[in-house]
PDB file of C-alpha atoms and ligand atoms in Angstrom:
ATOM      1  CA  MET A 180       7.041  13.723  -0.927  1.00 77.00           C
ATOM      2  CA  ILE A 181       5.695  14.370  -4.422  1.00 84.00           C
ATOM      3  CA  GLN A 182       2.100  13.503  -4.068  1.00 93.00           C
ATOM      4  CA  ILE A 183      -0.627  10.572  -2.485  1.00 96.00           C
ATOM      5  CA  GLU A 184       0.395   8.007  -4.828  1.00 96.00           C
ATOM      6  CA  HIS A 185      -2.729   5.640  -3.826  1.00 97.00           C
ATOM      7  CA  LEU A 186      -4.628   4.563  -0.926  1.00 98.00           C
ATOM      8  CA  GLY A 187      -4.674   0.841  -0.173  1.00 98.00           C
ATOM      9  CA  ILE A 188      -8.074  -0.805   0.952  1.00 98.00           C
ATOM     10  CA  ALA A 189      -7.980  -4.187   2.388  1.00 98.00           C
ATOM     11  CA  VAL A 190     -10.683  -6.333   1.126  1.00 98.00           C
ATOM     12  CA  LYS A 191     -12.142  -9.709   1.920  1.00 98.00           C
ATOM     13  CA  ASN A 192     -12.902 -10.360  -1.906  1.00 98.00           C
ATOM     14  CA  LEU A 193     -11.185  -8.738  -4.554  1.00 98.00           C
ATOM     15  CA  GLU A 194     -13.191  -9.754  -7.431  1.00 98.00           C
ATOM     16  CA  GLN A 195     -16.524  -8.735  -5.607  1.00 98.00           C
ATOM     17  CA  SER A 196     -14.998  -5.506  -4.768  1.00 98.00           C
ATOM     18  CA  ASN A 197     -13.545  -4.770  -8.099  1.00 98.00           C
ATOM     19  CA  GLU A 198     -17.501  -4.748  -9.189  1.00 98.00           C
ATOM     20  CA  LEU A 199     -18.160  -2.578  -6.365  1.00 98.00           C
ATOM     21  CA  PHE A 200     -15.464  -0.020  -7.175  1.00 98.00           C
ATOM     22  CA  THR A 201     -15.944  -0.088 -10.941  1.00 98.00           C
ATOM     23  CA  LYS A 202     -19.732   0.884 -10.243  1.00 98.00           C
ATOM     24  CA  LEU A 203     -18.368   3.498  -7.958  1.00 98.00           C
ATOM     25  CA  LEU A 204     -15.931   5.216 -10.111  1.00 97.00           C
ATOM     26  CA  GLY A 205     -17.544   4.720 -13.346  1.00 97.00           C
ATOM     27  CA  LYS A 206     -14.466   2.405 -14.532  1.00 97.00           C
ATOM     28  CA  PRO A 207     -12.478  -0.946 -14.405  1.00 98.00           C
ATOM     29  CA  PRO A 208      -9.252  -1.282 -12.663  1.00 98.00           C
ATOM     30  CA  TYR A 209      -6.458  -0.655 -15.206  1.00 96.00           C
ATOM     31  CA  LYS A 210      -4.225  -3.306 -13.601  1.00 94.00           C
ATOM     32  CA  THR A 211      -4.620  -6.338 -11.339  1.00 96.00           C
ATOM     33  CA  GLU A 212      -1.531  -8.067 -10.023  1.00 94.00           C
ATOM     34  CA  HIS A 213      -0.428 -10.711  -7.412  1.00 94.00           C
ATOM     35  CA  VAL A 214       2.070  -9.726  -5.304  1.00 90.00           C
ATOM     36  CA  ALA A 215       4.160 -12.590  -3.978  1.00 88.00           C
ATOM     37  CA  SER A 216       6.303 -10.885  -1.820  1.00 83.00           C
ATOM     38  CA  GLN A 217       3.684  -9.224  -0.013  1.00 87.00           C
ATOM     39  CA  ASN A 218       1.037 -12.317  -0.133  1.00 93.00           C
ATOM     40  CA  VAL A 219      -1.452 -10.083  -1.660  1.00 95.00           C
ATOM     41  CA  SER A 220      -3.501  -9.799  -5.050  1.00 97.00           C
ATOM     42  CA  THR A 221      -4.098  -6.146  -5.768  1.00 97.00           C
ATOM     43  CA  SER A 222      -5.974  -4.015  -8.490  1.00 97.00           C
ATOM     44  CA  PHE A 223      -5.495  -0.401  -8.961  1.00 97.00           C
ATOM     45  CA  PHE A 224      -8.243   2.380 -10.045  1.00 98.00           C
ATOM     46  CA  MET A 225      -6.978   5.664 -11.481  1.00 96.00           C
ATOM     47  CA  ILE A 226      -8.416   8.702 -10.252  1.00 94.00           C
ATOM     48  CA  ALA A 227      -6.753  12.049 -11.765  1.00 92.00           C
ATOM     49  CA  ASP A 228      -3.194  11.499 -10.874  1.00 90.00           C
ATOM     50  CA  SER A 229      -3.495   9.202  -7.847  1.00 93.00           C
ATOM     51  CA  LYS A 230      -5.098   5.755  -7.514  1.00 96.00           C
ATOM     52  CA  ILE A 231      -7.014   3.436  -5.287  1.00 98.00           C
ATOM     53  CA  GLU A 232      -5.509  -0.279  -4.464  1.00 97.00           C
ATOM     54  CA  LEU A 233      -7.723  -2.809  -3.592  1.00 98.00           C
ATOM     55  CA  LEU A 234      -5.808  -5.376  -1.301  1.00 98.00           C
ATOM     56  CA  GLU A 235      -6.753  -9.241  -0.657  1.00 98.00           C
ATOM     57  CA  ALA A 236      -5.035 -11.332   1.385  1.00 98.00           C
ATOM     58  CA  THR A 237      -3.256 -14.579  -0.465  1.00 97.00           C
ATOM     59  CA  SER A 238      -2.770 -16.247   2.642  1.00 95.00           C
ATOM     60  CA  MET A 239      -3.427 -16.089   6.131  1.00 93.00           C
ATOM     61  CA  ASP A 240      -0.186 -14.835   7.335  1.00 92.00           C
ATOM     62  CA  SER A 241      -0.503 -11.760   4.951  1.00 95.00           C
ATOM     63  CA  PRO A 242      -0.692  -8.306   6.544  1.00 95.00           C
ATOM     64  CA  ILE A 243      -3.818  -7.971   4.789  1.00 97.00           C
ATOM     65  CA  ALA A 244      -5.370 -11.210   6.467  1.00 97.00           C
ATOM     66  CA  LYS A 245      -4.053  -9.942   9.838  1.00 97.00           C
ATOM     67  CA  PHE A 246      -5.712  -6.490   9.372  1.00 98.00           C
ATOM     68  CA  ILE A 247      -9.059  -7.532   8.399  1.00 98.00           C
ATOM     69  CA  GLU A 248      -9.205 -10.220  11.646  1.00 97.00           C
ATOM     70  CA  LYS A 249      -8.349  -7.489  13.664  1.00 97.00           C
ATOM     71  CA  LYS A 250     -10.063  -4.234  12.129  1.00 96.00           C
ATOM     72  CA  GLY A 251     -12.267  -5.483   9.316  1.00 98.00           C
ATOM     73  CA  GLU A 252     -12.236  -4.384   5.775  1.00 98.00           C
ATOM     74  CA  GLY A 253     -11.277  -0.570   5.289  1.00 98.00           C
ATOM     75  CA  ILE A 254      -8.473   1.725   4.456  1.00 98.00           C
ATOM     76  CA  HIS A 255      -5.132   0.065   5.360  1.00 98.00           C
ATOM     77  CA  HIS A 256      -2.741   2.303   4.099  1.00 98.00           C
ATOM     78  CA  ILE A 257      -1.436   5.868   2.265  1.00 98.00           C
ATOM     79  CA  ALA A 258       1.125   5.566  -0.130  1.00 98.00           C
ATOM     80  CA  PHE A 259       3.723   8.664  -1.128  1.00 97.00           C
ATOM     81  CA  LEU A 260       5.374   9.060  -4.330  1.00 97.00           C
ATOM     82  CA  VAL A 261       8.799   9.715  -3.765  1.00 97.00           C
ATOM     83  CA  SER A 262      11.617  10.606  -6.181  1.00 95.00           C
ATOM     84  CA  ASP A 263      14.419   9.097  -4.088  1.00 97.00           C
ATOM     85  CA  ILE A 264      13.434   6.491  -1.856  1.00 97.00           C
ATOM     86  CA  TYR A 265      17.031   6.077  -0.304  1.00 97.00           C
ATOM     87  CA  ALA A 266      17.093   9.638   0.340  1.00 97.00           C
ATOM     88  CA  GLU A 267      13.666   9.462   1.563  1.00 97.00           C
ATOM     89  CA  MET A 268      14.129   6.831   3.949  1.00 97.00           C
ATOM     90  CA  LYS A 269      17.392   8.078   5.161  1.00 97.00           C
ATOM     91  CA  ARG A 270      15.868  11.283   6.117  1.00 97.00           C
ATOM     92  CA  LEU A 271      13.039   9.727   7.829  1.00 97.00           C
ATOM     93  CA  GLN A 272      14.843   7.319   9.831  1.00 96.00           C
ATOM     94  CA  SER A 273      16.827  10.741  10.818  1.00 97.00           C
ATOM     95  CA  GLU A 274      13.642  12.059  12.235  1.00 96.00           C
ATOM     96  CA  GLY A 275      12.955   8.732  14.213  1.00 95.00           C
ATOM     97  CA  PHE A 276      10.384   7.324  12.062  1.00 96.00           C
ATOM     98  CA  ASN A 277      10.342   3.474  12.312  1.00 97.00           C
ATOM     99  CA  LEU A 278      11.046   2.053   8.974  1.00 98.00           C
ATOM    100  CA  LEU A 279       9.653  -1.512   8.216  1.00 97.00           C
ATOM    101  CA  SER A 280      12.531  -2.596   6.255  1.00 97.00           C
ATOM    102  CA  GLN A 281      16.234  -1.003   6.017  1.00 95.00           C
ATOM    103  CA  GLU A 282      16.522  -1.472   2.014  1.00 96.00           C
ATOM    104  CA  PRO A 283      13.410  -0.743  -0.179  1.00 97.00           C
ATOM    105  CA  THR A 284      11.669  -3.763  -1.893  1.00 93.00           C
ATOM    106  CA  LEU A 285       9.776  -4.622  -4.896  1.00 90.00           C
ATOM    107  CA  GLY A 286       6.164  -3.900  -4.625  1.00 89.00           C
ATOM    108  CA  ALA A 287       3.308  -3.656  -6.678  1.00 87.00           C
ATOM    109  CA  ASP A 288       2.818  -1.472  -9.956  1.00 86.00           C
ATOM    110  CA  ASN A 289       6.398  -1.761 -10.728  1.00 88.00           C
ATOM    111  CA  LYS A 290       7.312  -0.019  -7.475  1.00 92.00           C
ATOM    112  CA  LEU A 291      10.312   0.363  -4.959  1.00 96.00           C
ATOM    113  CA  ILE A 292       8.650   0.336  -1.433  1.00 96.00           C
ATOM    114  CA  CYS A 293       9.036   0.857   1.940  1.00 97.00           C
ATOM    115  CA  PHE A 294       6.642   1.239   5.006  1.00 97.00           C
ATOM    116  CA  LEU A 295       6.600   3.346   8.094  1.00 98.00           C
ATOM    117  CA  HIS A 296       5.382   1.678  11.366  1.00 97.00           C
ATOM    118  CA  PRO A 297       1.716   2.825  12.306  1.00 97.00           C
ATOM    119  CA  LYS A 298       2.860   3.128  15.775  1.00 95.00           C
ATOM    120  CA  ASN A 299       4.964   6.128  15.112  1.00 91.00           C
ATOM    121  CA  THR A 300       2.388   8.076  12.360  1.00 96.00           C
ATOM    122  CA  ASN A 301      -0.673   8.683  14.471  1.00 97.00           C
ATOM    123  CA  GLY A 302      -2.028   4.889  13.681  1.00 96.00           C
ATOM    124  CA  VAL A 303      -1.600   5.139   9.803  1.00 97.00           C
ATOM    125  CA  LEU A 304       0.449   2.869   7.852  1.00 98.00           C
ATOM    126  CA  ILE A 305       2.397   5.139   5.725  1.00 98.00           C
ATOM    127  CA  GLU A 306       4.472   3.653   2.589  1.00 97.00           C
ATOM    128  CA  LEU A 307       6.783   5.434   0.327  1.00 98.00           C
ATOM    129  CA  CYS A 308       7.022   4.182  -3.294  1.00 97.00           C
ATOM    130  CA  GLN A 309       9.504   5.079  -6.024  1.00 97.00           C
ATOM    131  CA  GLU A 310       8.417   4.531  -9.776  1.00 93.00           C
ATOM    132  CA  ILE A 311      11.231   2.141 -10.950  1.00 92.00           C
ATOM    133  CA  VAL A 312      12.279   3.553 -14.382  1.00 84.00           C
TER     134      VAL A 312
HETATM  135  N1  CMX B1261      -2.804   0.491   9.770  1.00 87.82           N
HETATM  136  C1  CMX B1261      -2.822   0.897  11.214  1.00 87.82           C
HETATM  137  N2  CMX B1261      -2.661   0.215  12.368  1.00 87.82           N
HETATM  138  C2  CMX B1261      -2.302  -0.949  11.945  1.00 87.82           C
HETATM  139  C3  CMX B1261      -2.148  -1.966  10.410  1.00 87.82           C
HETATM  140  C4  CMX B1261      -2.438  -0.778   9.502  1.00 87.82           C
HETATM  141  N3  CMX B1261      -2.687  -0.914   8.434  1.00 87.82           N
HETATM  142  N4  CMX B1261      -1.600  -2.850  10.578  1.00 87.82           N
HETATM  143  C5  CMX B1261      -1.635  -3.199  12.122  1.00 87.82           C
HETATM  144  N5  CMX B1261      -1.762  -1.922  12.329  1.00 87.82           N
HETATM  145  C6  CMX B1261      -1.728  -2.119  14.061  1.00 87.82           C
HETATM  146  C7  CMX B1261      -2.406  -3.311  14.620  1.00 87.82           C
HETATM  147  O1  CMX B1261      -3.459  -3.296  14.846  1.00 87.82           O
HETATM  148  C8  CMX B1261      -1.289  -3.144  15.885  1.00 87.82           C
HETATM  149  O2  CMX B1261      -2.054  -2.217  17.051  1.00 87.82           O
HETATM  150  P1  CMX B1261      -2.324  -2.475  18.412  1.00 87.82           P
HETATM  151  O3  CMX B1261      -0.836  -2.521  18.853  1.00 87.82           O
HETATM  152  O4  CMX B1261      -3.217  -1.481  18.946  1.00 87.82           O
HETATM  153  O5  CMX B1261      -3.107  -3.631  18.829  1.00 87.82           O
HETATM  154  C9  CMX B1261      -0.210  -2.259  15.749  1.00 87.82           C
HETATM  155  O6  CMX B1261      -0.204  -1.875  14.447  1.00 87.82           O
HETATM  156  C10 CMX B1261       1.114  -3.412  15.681  1.00 87.82           C
HETATM  157  O7  CMX B1261       0.822  -4.446  15.474  1.00 87.82           O
HETATM  158  P2  CMX B1261       1.829  -5.923  15.432  1.00 87.82           P
HETATM  159  O8  CMX B1261       1.042  -7.002  16.119  1.00 87.82           O
HETATM  160  O9  CMX B1261       3.077  -5.308  15.828  1.00 87.82           O
HETATM  161  O10 CMX B1261       2.187  -6.125  13.956  1.00 87.82           O
HETATM  162  P3  CMX B1261       1.217  -6.676  12.874  1.00 87.82           P
HETATM  163  O11 CMX B1261       1.623  -8.191  12.930  1.00 87.82           O
HETATM  164  O12 CMX B1261       0.088  -6.469  13.021  1.00 87.82           O
HETATM  165  O13 CMX B1261       1.814  -5.952  11.691  1.00 87.82           O
HETATM  166  C11 CMX B1261       2.647  -4.250  10.436  1.00 87.82           C
HETATM  167  C12 CMX B1261       1.840  -4.562  11.616  1.00 87.82           C
HETATM  168  C13 CMX B1261       2.241  -2.736  10.015  1.00 87.82           C
HETATM  169  C14 CMX B1261       4.118  -4.034  10.987  1.00 87.82           C
HETATM  170  C15 CMX B1261       2.364  -4.971   9.253  1.00 87.82           C
HETATM  171  O14 CMX B1261       1.203  -5.190   8.889  1.00 87.82           O
HETATM  172  C16 CMX B1261       3.477  -4.696   8.022  1.00 87.82           C
HETATM  173  O15 CMX B1261       4.656  -5.036   8.177  1.00 87.82           O
HETATM  174  N6  CMX B1261       3.032  -3.701   7.223  1.00 87.82           N
HETATM  175  C17 CMX B1261       3.475  -3.826   5.950  1.00 87.82           C
HETATM  176  C18 CMX B1261       3.502  -4.481   4.846  1.00 87.82           C
HETATM  177  C19 CMX B1261       2.216  -4.254   4.194  1.00 87.82           C
HETATM  178  O16 CMX B1261       1.311  -4.026   5.143  1.00 87.82           O
HETATM  179  N7  CMX B1261       1.924  -5.542   3.138  1.00 87.82           N
HETATM  180  C20 CMX B1261       0.777  -5.078   2.428  1.00 87.82           C
HETATM  181  C21 CMX B1261       0.453  -4.054   1.512  1.00 87.82           C
HETATM  182  C22 CMX B1261       1.252  -4.323   0.388  1.00 87.82           C
HETATM  183  C23 CMX B1261       1.043  -3.401  -1.107  1.00 87.82           C
HETATM  184  O17 CMX B1261       0.893  -2.432  -0.653  1.00 87.82           O
HETATM  185  O18 CMX B1261       1.162  -3.943  -2.135  1.00 87.82           O
END
């Protein structure tokens, strides 16, 4: 693991939350993106070498819609940057973590991603991500 790449925050209304976080951080998101594979719309704010990702559900069966229904808005996941996601997935699987996919998938912000089930990580959803070069 190299660093915390971003914190994901589940929000009900991306436009309103973009305004809120623009005021809070003193700068606008550098990117907004619809990620069809995850049923989410996202925006990214840079903070030094890390990022905040705001996530709004685009359908009722989105993980973000389910999360907000159950827990309300708030921190949804922590994403760690890795240099070799395949090696890291293999290592974590051998350590007994529960990978939510056997292969990395294409995520937001030009990344290969894989999630670990929160039940085995103290209730925190963990995302691994690797930059696509
Ligand atoms: N953080 C912590 N716990 C979470 C959670 C989260 N983000 N999402 C769900 N849970 C909890 C549920 O509340 C539930 O807890 P209890 O058993 O105590 O009730 C438990 O995890 C398991 O829930 P589940 O019913 O088995 O599964 P869900 O349908 O809620 O799905 C999860 C949970 C993590 C498997 C699913 O959300 C998933 O596959 N997530 C990965 C993909 C994703 O989150 N995509 C959106 C982000 C995309 C992006 O970053 O661009």
